XYZ file of N, CA and C in Angstrom:
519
model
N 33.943 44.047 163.462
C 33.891 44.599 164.802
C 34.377 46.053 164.806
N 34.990 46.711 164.153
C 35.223 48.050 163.408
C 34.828 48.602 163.410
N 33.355 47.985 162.803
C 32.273 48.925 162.697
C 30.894 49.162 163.487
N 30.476 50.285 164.003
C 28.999 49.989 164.889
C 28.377 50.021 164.207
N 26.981 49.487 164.856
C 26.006 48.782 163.795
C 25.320 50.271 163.288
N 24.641 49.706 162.184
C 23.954 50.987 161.430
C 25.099 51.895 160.741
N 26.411 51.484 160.907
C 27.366 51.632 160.033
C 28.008 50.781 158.845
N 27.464 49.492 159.139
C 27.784 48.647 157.857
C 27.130 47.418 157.662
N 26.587 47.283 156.634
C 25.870 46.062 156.257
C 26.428 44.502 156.721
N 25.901 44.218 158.303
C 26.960 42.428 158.611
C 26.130 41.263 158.100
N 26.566 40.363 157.806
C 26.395 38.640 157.512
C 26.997 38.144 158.116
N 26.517 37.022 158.693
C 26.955 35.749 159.322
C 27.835 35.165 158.542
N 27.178 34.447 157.015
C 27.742 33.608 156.276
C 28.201 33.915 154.890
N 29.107 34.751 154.635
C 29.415 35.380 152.825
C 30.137 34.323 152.142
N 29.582 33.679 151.531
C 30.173 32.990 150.543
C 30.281 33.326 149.034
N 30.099 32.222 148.269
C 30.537 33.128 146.339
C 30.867 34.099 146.161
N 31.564 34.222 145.394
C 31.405 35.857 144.814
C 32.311 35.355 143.289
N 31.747 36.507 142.406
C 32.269 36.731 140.971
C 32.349 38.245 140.767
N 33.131 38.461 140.270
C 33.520 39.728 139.662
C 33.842 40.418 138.355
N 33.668 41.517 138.074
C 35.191 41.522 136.959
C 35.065 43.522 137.486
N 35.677 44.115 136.110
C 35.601 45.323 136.467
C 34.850 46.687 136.831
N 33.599 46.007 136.413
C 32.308 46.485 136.991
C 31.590 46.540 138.569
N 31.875 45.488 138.814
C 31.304 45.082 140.476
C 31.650 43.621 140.045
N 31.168 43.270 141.699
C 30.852 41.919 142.199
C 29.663 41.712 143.170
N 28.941 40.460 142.244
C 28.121 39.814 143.116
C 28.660 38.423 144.339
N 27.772 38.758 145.392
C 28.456 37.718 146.241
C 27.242 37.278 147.324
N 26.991 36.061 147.775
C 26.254 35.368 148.427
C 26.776 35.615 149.841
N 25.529 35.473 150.558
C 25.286 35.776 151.861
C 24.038 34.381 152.301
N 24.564 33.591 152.927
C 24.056 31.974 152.749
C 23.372 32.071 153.717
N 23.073 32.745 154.736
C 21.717 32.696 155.415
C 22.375 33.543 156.807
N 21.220 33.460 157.050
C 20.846 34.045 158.783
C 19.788 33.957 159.500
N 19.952 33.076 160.447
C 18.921 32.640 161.108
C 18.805 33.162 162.447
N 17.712 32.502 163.329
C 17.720 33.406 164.328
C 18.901 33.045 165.498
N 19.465 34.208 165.927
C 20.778 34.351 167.062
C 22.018 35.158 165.926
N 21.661 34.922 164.679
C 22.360 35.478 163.478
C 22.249 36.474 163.344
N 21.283 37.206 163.550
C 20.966 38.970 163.207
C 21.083 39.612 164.217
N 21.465 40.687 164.261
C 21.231 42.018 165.043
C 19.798 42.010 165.874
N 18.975 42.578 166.949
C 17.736 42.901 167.151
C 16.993 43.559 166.018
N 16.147 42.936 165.636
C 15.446 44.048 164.492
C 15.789 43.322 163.380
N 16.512 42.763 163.303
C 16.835 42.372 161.709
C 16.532 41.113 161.305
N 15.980 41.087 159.866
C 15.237 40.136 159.112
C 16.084 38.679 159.120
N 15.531 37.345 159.316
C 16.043 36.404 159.350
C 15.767 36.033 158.112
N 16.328 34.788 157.365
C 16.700 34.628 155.872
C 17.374 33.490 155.431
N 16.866 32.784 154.496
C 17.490 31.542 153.721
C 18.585 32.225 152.953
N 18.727 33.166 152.649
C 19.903 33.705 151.406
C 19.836 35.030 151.012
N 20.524 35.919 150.472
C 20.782 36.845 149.518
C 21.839 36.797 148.911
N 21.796 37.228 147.689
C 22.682 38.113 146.507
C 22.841 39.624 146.444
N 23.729 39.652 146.417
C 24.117 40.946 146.721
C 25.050 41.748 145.303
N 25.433 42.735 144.727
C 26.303 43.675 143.813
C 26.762 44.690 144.403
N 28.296 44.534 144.435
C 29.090 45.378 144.758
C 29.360 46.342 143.765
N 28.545 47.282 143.045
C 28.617 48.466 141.776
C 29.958 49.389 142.135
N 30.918 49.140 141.478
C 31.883 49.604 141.723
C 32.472 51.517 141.463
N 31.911 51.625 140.362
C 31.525 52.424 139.305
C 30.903 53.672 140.898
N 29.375 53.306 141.046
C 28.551 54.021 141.633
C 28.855 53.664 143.457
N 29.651 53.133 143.448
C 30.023 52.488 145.080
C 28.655 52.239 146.138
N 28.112 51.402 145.362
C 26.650 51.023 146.191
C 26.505 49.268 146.548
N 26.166 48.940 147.229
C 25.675 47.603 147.638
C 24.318 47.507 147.839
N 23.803 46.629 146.206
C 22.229 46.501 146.010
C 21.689 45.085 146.019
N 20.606 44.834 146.709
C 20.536 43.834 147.007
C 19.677 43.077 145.829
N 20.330 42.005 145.415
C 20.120 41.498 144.146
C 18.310 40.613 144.124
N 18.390 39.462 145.559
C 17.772 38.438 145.137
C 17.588 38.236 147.142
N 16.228 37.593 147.428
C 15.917 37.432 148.919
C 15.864 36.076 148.610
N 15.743 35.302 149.646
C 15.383 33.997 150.032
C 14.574 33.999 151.511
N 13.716 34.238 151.650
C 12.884 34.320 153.007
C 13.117 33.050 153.766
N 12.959 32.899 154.486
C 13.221 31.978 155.630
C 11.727 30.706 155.834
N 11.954 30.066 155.415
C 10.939 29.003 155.101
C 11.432 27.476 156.584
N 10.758 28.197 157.782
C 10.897 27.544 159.107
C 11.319 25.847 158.900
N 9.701 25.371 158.523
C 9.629 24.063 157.725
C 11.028 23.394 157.248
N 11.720 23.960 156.550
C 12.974 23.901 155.640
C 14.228 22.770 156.673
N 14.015 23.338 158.245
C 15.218 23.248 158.796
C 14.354 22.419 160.010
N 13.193 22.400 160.525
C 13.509 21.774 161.949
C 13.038 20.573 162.100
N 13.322 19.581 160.508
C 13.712 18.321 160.434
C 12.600 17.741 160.415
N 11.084 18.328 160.206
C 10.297 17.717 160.159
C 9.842 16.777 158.868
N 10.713 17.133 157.766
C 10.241 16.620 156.303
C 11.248 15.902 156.047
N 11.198 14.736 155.844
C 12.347 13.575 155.292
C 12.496 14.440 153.788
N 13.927 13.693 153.401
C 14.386 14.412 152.504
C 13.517 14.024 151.121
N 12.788 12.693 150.856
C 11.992 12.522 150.047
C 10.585 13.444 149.839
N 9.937 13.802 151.540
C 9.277 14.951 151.195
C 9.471 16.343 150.788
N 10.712 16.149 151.216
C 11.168 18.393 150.620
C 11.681 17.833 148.945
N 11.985 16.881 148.221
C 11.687 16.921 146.858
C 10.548 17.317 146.323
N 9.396 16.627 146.662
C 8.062 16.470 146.224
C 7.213 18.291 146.333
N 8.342 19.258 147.400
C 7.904 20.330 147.521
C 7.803 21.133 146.067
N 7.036 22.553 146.060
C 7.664 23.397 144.596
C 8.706 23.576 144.581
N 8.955 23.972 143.798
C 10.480 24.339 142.993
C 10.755 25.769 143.124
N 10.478 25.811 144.378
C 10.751 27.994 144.354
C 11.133 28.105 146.038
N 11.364 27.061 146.851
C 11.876 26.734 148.246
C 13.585 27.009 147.871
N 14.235 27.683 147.798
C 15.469 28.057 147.952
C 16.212 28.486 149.162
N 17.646 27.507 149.805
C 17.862 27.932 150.998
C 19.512 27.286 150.537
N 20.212 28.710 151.337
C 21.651 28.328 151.507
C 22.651 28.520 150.398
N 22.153 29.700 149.541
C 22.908 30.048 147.994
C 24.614 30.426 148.375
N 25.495 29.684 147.615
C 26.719 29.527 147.395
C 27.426 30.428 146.841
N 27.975 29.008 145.570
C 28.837 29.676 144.835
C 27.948 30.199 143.583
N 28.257 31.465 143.471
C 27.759 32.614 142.009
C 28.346 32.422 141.006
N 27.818 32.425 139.765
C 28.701 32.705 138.091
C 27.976 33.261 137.521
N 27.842 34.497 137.310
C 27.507 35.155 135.888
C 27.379 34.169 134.805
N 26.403 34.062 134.071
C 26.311 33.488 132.651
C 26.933 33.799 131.741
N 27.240 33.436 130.697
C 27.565 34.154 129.108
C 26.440 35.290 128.836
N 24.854 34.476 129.388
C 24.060 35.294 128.568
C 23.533 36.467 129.479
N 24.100 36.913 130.630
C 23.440 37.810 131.813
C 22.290 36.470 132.585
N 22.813 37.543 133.963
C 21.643 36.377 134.736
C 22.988 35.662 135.591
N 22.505 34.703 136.952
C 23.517 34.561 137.201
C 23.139 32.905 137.255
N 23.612 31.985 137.528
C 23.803 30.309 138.113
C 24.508 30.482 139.685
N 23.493 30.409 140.519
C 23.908 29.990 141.674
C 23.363 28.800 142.663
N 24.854 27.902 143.022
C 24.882 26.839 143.776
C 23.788 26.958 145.157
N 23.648 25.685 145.657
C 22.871 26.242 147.085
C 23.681 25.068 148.013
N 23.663 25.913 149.173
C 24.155 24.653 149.997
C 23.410 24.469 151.689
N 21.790 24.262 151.366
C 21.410 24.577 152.271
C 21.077 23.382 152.782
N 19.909 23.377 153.973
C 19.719 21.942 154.695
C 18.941 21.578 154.241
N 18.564 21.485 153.324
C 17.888 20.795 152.719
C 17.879 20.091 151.166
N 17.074 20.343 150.200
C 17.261 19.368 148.700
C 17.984 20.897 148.402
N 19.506 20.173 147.321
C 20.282 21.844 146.718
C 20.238 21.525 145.715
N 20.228 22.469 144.998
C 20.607 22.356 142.731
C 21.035 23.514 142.733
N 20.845 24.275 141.925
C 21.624 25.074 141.120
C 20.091 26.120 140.943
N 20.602 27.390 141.234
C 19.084 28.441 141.088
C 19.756 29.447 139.929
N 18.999 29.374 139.081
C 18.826 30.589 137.787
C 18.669 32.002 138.351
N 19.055 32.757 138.188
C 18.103 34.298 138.483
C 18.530 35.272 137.329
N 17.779 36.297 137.016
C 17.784 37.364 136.021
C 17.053 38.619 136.706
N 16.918 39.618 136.296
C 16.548 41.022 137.080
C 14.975 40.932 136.384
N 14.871 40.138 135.578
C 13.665 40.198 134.768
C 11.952 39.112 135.762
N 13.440 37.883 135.677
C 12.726 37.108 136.348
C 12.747 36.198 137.546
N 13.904 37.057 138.289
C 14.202 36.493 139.730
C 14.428 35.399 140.178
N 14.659 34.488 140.261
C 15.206 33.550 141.141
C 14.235 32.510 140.647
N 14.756 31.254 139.810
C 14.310 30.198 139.751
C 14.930 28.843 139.720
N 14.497 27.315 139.893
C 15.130 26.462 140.011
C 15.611 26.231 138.346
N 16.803 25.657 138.563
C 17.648 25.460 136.900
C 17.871 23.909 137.117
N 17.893 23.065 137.919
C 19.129 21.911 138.114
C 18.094 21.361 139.819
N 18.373 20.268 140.216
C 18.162 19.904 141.488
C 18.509 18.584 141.808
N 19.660 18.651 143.098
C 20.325 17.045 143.186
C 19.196 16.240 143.805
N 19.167 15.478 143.532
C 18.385 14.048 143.636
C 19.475 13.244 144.846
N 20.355 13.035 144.421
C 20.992 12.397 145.032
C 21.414 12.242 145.811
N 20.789 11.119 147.079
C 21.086 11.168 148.904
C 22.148 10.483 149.133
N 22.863 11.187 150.148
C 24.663 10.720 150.777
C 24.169 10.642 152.017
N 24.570 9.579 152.415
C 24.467 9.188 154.020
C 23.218 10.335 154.721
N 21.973 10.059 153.961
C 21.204 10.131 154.695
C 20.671 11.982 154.529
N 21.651 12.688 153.916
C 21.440 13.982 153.596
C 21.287 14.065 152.041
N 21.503 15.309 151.924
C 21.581 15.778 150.067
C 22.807 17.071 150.197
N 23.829 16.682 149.164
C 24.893 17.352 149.393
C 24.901 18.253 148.756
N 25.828 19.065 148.745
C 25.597 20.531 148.238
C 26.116 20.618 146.795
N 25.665 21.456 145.812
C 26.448 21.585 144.969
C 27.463 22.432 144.761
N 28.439 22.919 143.621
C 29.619 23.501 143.689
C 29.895 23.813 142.347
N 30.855 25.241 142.368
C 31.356 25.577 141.174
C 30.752 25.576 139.478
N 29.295 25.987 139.524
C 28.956 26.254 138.390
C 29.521 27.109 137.648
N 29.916 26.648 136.241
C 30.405 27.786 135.241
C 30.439 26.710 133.759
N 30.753 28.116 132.659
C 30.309 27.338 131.601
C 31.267 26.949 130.917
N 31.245 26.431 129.356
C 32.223 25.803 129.092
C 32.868 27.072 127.898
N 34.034 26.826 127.341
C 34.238 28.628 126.778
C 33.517 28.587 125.393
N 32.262 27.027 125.119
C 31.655 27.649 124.023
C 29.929 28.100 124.095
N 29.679 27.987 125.532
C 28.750 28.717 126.530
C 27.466 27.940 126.124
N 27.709 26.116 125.211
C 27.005 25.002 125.355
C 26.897 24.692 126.414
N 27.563 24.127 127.517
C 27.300 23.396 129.046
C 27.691 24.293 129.805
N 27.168 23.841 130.463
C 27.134 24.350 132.239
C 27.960 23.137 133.113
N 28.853 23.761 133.973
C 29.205 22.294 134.500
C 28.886 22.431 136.005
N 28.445 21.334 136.703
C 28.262 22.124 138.058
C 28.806 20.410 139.196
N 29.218 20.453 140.039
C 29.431 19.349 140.839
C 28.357 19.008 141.856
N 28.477 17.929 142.668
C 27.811 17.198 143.733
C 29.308 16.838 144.656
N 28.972 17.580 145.742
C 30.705 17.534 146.615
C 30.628 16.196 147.119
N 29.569 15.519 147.701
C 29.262 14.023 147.575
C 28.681 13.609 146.984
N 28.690 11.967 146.655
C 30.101 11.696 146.440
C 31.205 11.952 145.328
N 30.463 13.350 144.704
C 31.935 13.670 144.099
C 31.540 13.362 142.874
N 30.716 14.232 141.775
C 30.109 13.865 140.469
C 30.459 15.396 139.931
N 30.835 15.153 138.742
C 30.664 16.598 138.009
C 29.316 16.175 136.814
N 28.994 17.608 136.691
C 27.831 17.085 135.849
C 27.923 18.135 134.422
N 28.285 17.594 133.020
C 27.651 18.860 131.799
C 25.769 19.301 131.636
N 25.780 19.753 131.864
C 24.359 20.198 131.421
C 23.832 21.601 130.061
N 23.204 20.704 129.293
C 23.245 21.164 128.155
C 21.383 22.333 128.268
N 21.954 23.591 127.863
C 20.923 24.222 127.462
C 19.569 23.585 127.190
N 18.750 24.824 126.943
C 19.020 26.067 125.959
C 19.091 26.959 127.184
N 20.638 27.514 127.247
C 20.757 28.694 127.938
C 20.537 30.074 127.540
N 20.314 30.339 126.346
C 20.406 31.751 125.883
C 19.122 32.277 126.091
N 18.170 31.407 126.308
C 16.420 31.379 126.094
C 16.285 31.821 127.692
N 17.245 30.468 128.723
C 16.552 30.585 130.069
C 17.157 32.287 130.455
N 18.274 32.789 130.203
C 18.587 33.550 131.037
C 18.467 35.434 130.104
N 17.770 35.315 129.086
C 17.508 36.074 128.467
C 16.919 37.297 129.255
């Protein structure tokens, strides 16, 4: 509130973020409509880099707003059966070992775990299957293990951690 608009980049919903001394990337989990400013783009997600170095905020990765997604018309067995490039509600972020990042989704609909690289943008890595009272729960806290074999990532219901074994060096190359 600080700031007037056209003075600073707002989100509704900032979630993840990872860092180190370079920048940080950090999720911006959607904005829908009543969420934006007049004029401004509605959205399943972005990724974002905070370049510390060059003090810029570049926008990593879009998630367009896929209507369908949310106004409950597709039982959750039909939004499985959808492609694998419907992404809504990106979380928690981790940088890889190998570049590229693993990010959680926690949207309304089917969530896994989305791959992205600057090479090859945003793809599905992982996808929960698994229905909790009637929804599909979100996942959580991807990161790897310190010999950068597994990936570990959770299901917040009912509460599963999962190893998942490569080949990571290939996907995120």
């Amino acid at each position: 509130m600080q700031f007037g608009d056209g003075e600073v980049t707002r989100s509704k919903k900032l979630e993840g973020a990872w860092g180190d001394e370079h920048g940080v990337f950090f999720a911006a989990s959607f904005a829908h409509d009543g969420d934006v400013p007049a004029g401004g783009v509605i959205h399943d997600g972005q990724i974002w880099y905070l370049d510390h170095q060059r003090q810029v905020l570049v926008l990593k990765a879009y998630f367009p707003y896929i209507a369908f997604l949310h106004d409950g018309s597709l039982t959750l067995e039909q939004q499985k059966s959808l492609p694998t490039d419907y992404f809504d509600g990106p979380d928690n972020v981790h940088v890889t070992p190998y570049g590229g990042l693993v990010v959680a989704e926690d949207g309304d609909g089917v969530n896994g775990l989305i791959g992205w690289t600057p090479e090859e943008g945003a793809f599905r890595l992982a996808r929960n299957d698994i229905d909790f009272d009637g929804g599909n729960s979100e996942m959580t806290g991807p990161t790897f293990s310190p010999d950068r074999r597994l990936l570990f990532a959770n299901v917040q219901e009912p509460g599963h951690c999962y190893a998942i074994q490569g080949p990571f060096r290939r996907t995120f190359r």
